GROMACS .gro file of C-alpha atoms in nm:
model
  248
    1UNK     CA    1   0.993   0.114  -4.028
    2UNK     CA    2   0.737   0.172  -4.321
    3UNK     CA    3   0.673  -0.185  -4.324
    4UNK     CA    4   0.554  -0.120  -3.952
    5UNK     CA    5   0.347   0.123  -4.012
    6UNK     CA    6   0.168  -0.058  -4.281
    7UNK     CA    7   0.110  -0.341  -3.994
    8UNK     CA    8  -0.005  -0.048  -3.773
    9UNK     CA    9  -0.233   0.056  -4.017
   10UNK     CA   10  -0.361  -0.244  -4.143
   11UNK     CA   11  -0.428  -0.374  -3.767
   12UNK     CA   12  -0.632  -0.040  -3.676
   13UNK     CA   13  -0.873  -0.153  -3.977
   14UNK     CA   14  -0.958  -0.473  -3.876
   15UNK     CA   15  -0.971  -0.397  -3.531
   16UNK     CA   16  -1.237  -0.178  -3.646
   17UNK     CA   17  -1.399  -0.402  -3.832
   18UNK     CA   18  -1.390  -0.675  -3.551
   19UNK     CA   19  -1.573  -0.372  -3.308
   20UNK     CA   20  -1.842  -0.202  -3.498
   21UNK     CA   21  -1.983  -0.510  -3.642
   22UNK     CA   22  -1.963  -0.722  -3.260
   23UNK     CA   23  -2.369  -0.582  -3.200
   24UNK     CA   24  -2.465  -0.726  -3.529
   25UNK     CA   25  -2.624  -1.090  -3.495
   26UNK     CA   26  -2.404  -1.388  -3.644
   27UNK     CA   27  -2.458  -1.428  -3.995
   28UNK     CA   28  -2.462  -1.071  -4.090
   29UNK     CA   29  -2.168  -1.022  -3.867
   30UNK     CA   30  -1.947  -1.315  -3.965
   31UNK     CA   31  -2.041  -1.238  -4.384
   32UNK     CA   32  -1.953  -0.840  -4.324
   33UNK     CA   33  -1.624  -0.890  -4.160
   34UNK     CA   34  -1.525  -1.138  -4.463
   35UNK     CA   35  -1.657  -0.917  -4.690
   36UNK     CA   36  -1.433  -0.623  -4.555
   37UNK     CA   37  -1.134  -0.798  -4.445
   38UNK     CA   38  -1.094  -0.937  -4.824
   39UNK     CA   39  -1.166  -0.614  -4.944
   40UNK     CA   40  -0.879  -0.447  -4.723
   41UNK     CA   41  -0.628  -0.724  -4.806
   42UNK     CA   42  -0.678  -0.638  -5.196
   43UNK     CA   43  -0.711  -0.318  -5.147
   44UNK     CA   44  -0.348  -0.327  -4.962
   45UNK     CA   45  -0.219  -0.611  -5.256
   46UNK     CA   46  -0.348  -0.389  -5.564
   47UNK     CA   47  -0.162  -0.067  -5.461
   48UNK     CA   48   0.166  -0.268  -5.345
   49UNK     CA   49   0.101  -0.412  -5.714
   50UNK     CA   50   0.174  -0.031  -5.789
   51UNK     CA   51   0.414   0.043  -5.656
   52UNK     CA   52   0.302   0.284  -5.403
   53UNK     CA   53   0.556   0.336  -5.128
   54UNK     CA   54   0.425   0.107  -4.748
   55UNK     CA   55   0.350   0.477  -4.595
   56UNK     CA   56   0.090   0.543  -4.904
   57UNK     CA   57  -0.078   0.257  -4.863
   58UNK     CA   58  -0.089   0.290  -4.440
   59UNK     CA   59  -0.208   0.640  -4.521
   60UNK     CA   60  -0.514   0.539  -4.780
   61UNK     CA   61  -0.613   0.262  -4.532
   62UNK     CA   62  -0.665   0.486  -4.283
   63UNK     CA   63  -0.795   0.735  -4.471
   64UNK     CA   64  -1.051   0.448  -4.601
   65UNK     CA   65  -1.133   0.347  -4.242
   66UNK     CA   66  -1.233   0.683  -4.146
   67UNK     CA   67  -1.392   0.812  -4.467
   68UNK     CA   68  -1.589   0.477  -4.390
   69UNK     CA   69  -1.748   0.521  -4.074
   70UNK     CA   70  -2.068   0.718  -4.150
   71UNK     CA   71  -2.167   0.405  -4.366
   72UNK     CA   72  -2.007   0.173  -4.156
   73UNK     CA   73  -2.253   0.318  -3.881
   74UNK     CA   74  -2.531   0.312  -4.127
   75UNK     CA   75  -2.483  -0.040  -4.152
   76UNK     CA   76  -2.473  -0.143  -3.842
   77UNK     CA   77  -2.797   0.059  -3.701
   78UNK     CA   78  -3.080  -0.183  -3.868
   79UNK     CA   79  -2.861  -0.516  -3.756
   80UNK     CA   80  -2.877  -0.398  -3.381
   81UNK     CA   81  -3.155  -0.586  -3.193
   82UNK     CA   82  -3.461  -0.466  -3.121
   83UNK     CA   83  -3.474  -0.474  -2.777
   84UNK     CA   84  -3.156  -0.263  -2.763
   85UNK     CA   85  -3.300   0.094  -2.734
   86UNK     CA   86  -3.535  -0.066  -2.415
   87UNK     CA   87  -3.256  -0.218  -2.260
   88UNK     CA   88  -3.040   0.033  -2.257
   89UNK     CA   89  -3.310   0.255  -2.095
   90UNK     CA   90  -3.358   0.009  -1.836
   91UNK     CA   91  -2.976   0.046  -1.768
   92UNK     CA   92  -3.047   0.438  -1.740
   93UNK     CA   93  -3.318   0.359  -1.518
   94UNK     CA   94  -3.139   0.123  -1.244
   95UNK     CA   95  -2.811   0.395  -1.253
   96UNK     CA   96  -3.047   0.693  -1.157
   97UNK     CA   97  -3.221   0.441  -0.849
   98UNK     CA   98  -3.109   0.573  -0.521
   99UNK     CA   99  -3.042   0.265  -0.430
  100UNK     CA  100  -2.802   0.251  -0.704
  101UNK     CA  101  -2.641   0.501  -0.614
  102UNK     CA  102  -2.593   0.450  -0.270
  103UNK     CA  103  -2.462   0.123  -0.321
  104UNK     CA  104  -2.222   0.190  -0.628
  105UNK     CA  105  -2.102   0.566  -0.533
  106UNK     CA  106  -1.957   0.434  -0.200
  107UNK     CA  107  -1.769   0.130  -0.355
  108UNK     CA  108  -1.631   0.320  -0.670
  109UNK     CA  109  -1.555   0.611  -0.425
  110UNK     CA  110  -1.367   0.442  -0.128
  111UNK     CA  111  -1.200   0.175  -0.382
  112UNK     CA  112  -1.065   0.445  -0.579
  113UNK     CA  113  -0.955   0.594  -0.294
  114UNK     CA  114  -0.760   0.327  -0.138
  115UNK     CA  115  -0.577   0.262  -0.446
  116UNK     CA  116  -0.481   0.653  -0.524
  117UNK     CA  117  -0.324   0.648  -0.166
  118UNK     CA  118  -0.133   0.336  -0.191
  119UNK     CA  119  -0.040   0.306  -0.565
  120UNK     CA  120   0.266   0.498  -0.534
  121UNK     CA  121   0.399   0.278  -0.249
  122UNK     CA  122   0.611  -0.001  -0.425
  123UNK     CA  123   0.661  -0.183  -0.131
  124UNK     CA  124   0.260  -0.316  -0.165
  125UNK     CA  125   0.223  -0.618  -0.376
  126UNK     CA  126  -0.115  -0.718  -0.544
  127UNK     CA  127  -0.173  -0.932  -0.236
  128UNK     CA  128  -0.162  -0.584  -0.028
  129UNK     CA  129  -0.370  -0.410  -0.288
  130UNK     CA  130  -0.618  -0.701  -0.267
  131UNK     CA  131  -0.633  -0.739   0.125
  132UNK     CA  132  -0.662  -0.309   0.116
  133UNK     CA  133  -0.937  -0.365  -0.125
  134UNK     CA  134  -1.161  -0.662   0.074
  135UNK     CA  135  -1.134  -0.426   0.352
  136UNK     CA  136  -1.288  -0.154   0.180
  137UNK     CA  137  -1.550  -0.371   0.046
  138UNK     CA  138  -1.613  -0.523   0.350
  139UNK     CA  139  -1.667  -0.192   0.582
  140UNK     CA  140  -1.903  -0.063   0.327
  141UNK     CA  141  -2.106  -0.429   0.342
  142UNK     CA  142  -2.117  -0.310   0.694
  143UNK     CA  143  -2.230   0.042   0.661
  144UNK     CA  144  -2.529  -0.080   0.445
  145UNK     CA  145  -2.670  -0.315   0.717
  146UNK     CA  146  -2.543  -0.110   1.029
  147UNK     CA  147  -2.946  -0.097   1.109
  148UNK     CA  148  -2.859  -0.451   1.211
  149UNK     CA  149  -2.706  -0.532   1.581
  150UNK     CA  150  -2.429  -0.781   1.432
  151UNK     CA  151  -2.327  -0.524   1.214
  152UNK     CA  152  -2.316  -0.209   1.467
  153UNK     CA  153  -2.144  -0.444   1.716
  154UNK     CA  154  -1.874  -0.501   1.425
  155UNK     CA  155  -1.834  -0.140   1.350
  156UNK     CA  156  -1.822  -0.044   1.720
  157UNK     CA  157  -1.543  -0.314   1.738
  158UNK     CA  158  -1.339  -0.164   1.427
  159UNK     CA  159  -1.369   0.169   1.495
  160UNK     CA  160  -1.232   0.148   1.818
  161UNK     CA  161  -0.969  -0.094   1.690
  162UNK     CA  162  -0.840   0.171   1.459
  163UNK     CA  163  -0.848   0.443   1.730
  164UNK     CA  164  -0.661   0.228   1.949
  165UNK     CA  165  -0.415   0.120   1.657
  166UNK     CA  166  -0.379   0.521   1.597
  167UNK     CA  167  -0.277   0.607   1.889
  168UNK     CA  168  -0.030   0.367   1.971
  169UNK     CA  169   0.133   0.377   1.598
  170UNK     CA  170   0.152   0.810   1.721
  171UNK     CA  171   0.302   0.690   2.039
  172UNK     CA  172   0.589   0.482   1.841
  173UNK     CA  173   0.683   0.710   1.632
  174UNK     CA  174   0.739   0.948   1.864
  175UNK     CA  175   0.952   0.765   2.067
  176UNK     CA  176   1.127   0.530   1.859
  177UNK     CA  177   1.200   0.826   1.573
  178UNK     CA  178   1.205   1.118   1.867
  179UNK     CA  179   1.042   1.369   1.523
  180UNK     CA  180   1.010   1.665   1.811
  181UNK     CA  181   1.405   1.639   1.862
  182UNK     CA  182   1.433   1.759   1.469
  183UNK     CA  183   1.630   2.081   1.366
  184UNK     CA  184   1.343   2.302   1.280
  185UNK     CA  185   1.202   2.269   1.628
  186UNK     CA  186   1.371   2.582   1.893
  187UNK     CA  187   1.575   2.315   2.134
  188UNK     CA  188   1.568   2.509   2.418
  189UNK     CA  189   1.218   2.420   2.498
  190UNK     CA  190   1.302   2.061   2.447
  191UNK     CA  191   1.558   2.041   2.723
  192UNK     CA  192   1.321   1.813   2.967
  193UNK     CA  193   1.240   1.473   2.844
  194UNK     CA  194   0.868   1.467   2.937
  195UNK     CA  195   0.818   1.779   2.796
  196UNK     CA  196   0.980   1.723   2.479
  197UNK     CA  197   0.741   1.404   2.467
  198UNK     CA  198   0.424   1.586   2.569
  199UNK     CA  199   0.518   1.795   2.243
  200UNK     CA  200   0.629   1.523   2.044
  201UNK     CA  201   0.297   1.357   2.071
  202UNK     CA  202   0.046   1.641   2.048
  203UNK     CA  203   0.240   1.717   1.736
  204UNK     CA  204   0.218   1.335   1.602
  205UNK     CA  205  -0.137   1.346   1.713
  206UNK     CA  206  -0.232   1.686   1.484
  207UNK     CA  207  -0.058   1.485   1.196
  208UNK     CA  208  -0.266   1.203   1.232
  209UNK     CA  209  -0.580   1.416   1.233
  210UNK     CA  210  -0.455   1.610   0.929
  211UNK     CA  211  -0.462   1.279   0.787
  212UNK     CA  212  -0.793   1.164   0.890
  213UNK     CA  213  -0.864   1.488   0.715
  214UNK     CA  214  -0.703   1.440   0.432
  215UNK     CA  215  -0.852   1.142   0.359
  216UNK     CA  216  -1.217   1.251   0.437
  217UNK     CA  217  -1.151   1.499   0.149
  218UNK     CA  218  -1.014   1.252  -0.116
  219UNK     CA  219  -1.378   1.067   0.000
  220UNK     CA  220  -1.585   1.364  -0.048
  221UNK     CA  221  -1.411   1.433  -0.360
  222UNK     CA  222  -1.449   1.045  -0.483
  223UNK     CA  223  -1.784   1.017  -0.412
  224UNK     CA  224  -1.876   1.362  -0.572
  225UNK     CA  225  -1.699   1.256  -0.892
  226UNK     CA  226  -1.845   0.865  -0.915
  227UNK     CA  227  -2.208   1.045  -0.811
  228UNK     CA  228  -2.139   1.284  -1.149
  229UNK     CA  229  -2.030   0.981  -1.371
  230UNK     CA  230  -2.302   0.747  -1.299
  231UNK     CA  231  -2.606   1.052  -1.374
  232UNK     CA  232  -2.397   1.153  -1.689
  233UNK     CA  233  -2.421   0.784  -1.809
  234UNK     CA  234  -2.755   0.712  -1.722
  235UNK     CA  235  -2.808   1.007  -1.930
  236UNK     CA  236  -2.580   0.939  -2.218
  237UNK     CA  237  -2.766   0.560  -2.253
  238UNK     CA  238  -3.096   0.730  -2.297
  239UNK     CA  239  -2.965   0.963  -2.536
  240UNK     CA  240  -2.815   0.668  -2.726
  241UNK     CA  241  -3.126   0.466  -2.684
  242UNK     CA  242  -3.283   0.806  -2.855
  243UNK     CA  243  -3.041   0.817  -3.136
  244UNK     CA  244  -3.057   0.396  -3.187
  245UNK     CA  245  -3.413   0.435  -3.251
  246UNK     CA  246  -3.325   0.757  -3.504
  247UNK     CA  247  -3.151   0.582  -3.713
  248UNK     CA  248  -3.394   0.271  -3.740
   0.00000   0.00000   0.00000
């Protein structure tokens, strides 16, 4: 077990290493990881050398990693390119275009979505999650270009697909599962057959519309949410681009 923390420990350092120096260019980058990978592995061999127990030495090598950040930052702030700063305001400035937004808030939204309601079904494989998911994608290709006749036409065609789809999916599961026959419901107003169906299918029909409901909320709630996120990080990259060109 200490031996395993000591790997623990000694991986979090170099997978530090290996992140905050990936923006430097090559040379720099290729000479500072050496430079502090070598320095770790003595570091590690001098106090084993010592003595000192495998949870001492985890526990300085953290400690060293973290003490270590301010100058590891310092570093790294004059290696960055030039250009960086600019381009990541230019990333700002395409998340705040309405277009942007329009285009990614729908897709994030409605993907998200469709994966919340069906991730808890294990009876959908990836293939299900991936056909749920070009379906998604696909409608909202549509919405974008429903100015066009070929699209409209399509949507018409869908929408009244799904209506139709609805309502006999309603009408099946009210007579092949008879759900207005069940305990909680008074069964002496459920005597005649029609009438038991009439109310077995207005109350199918009010669950499906709860549903609809239901899922026009999640939507709202999606898109309000991936709206949020994308002006928070166009925000946070200028404020990075700000502190970037701080520090150089």
């Amino acid at each position: 077990m200490p031996n395993a923390t000591l790997s623990i420990a000694r991986s979090f350092a170099e997978r530090w290493i290996w992140l905050y120096t990936a923006g430097a260019p090559g040379i720099e980058r290729e000479a500072r990881r050496s430079e502090l990978l070598s320095d770790l592995h003595d570091h590690v061999e001098t106090e084993r050398a010592e003595g000192r127990s495998p949870a001492g030495i985890a526990t300085h090598v953290v400690l060293r990693v973290l003490l270590g950040i301010p100058n590891d930052v310092a570093w790294l702030a004059p290696q960055l390119p030039r250009s960086l700063p600019e381009r990541l305001e230019s990333g700002s400035e395409i998340l705040r275009r309405p277009t942007t937004l329009r285009l990614l808030v729908p897709v994030v939204a409605l993907l998200g979505m469709m994966n919340w309601i069906f991730v808890f079904d294990e009876s959908l494989t990836w293939a299900h999650q991936l056909l749920i998911n070009i379906i998604a994608l696909a409608l909202i290709v549509l919405m974008a270009n429903r100015q066009r006749p070929w699209a409209r036409r399509i949507l018409n065609g869908y929408l009244w697909f799904t209506v139709i789809i609805t309502i006999a999916v309603v009408l099946w599961v009210a007579v092949e599962y008879r759900p207005y026959e069940a305990p909680i419901l008074d069964q002496t107003l459920l005597r005649i057959e029609p009438a038991a169906l009439l109310i077995g299918g207005v109350a199918m029909a009010a669950l499906a519309v709860a549903f609809f409901i239901m899922c026009a909320i999640f939507t709202a709630l999606s898109v309000i949410v991936c709206y949020s996120a994308l002006k928070s990080g166009a925000g946070g990259m200028r404020l990075m681009a700000a502190g970037i060109r701080r520090l150089t």
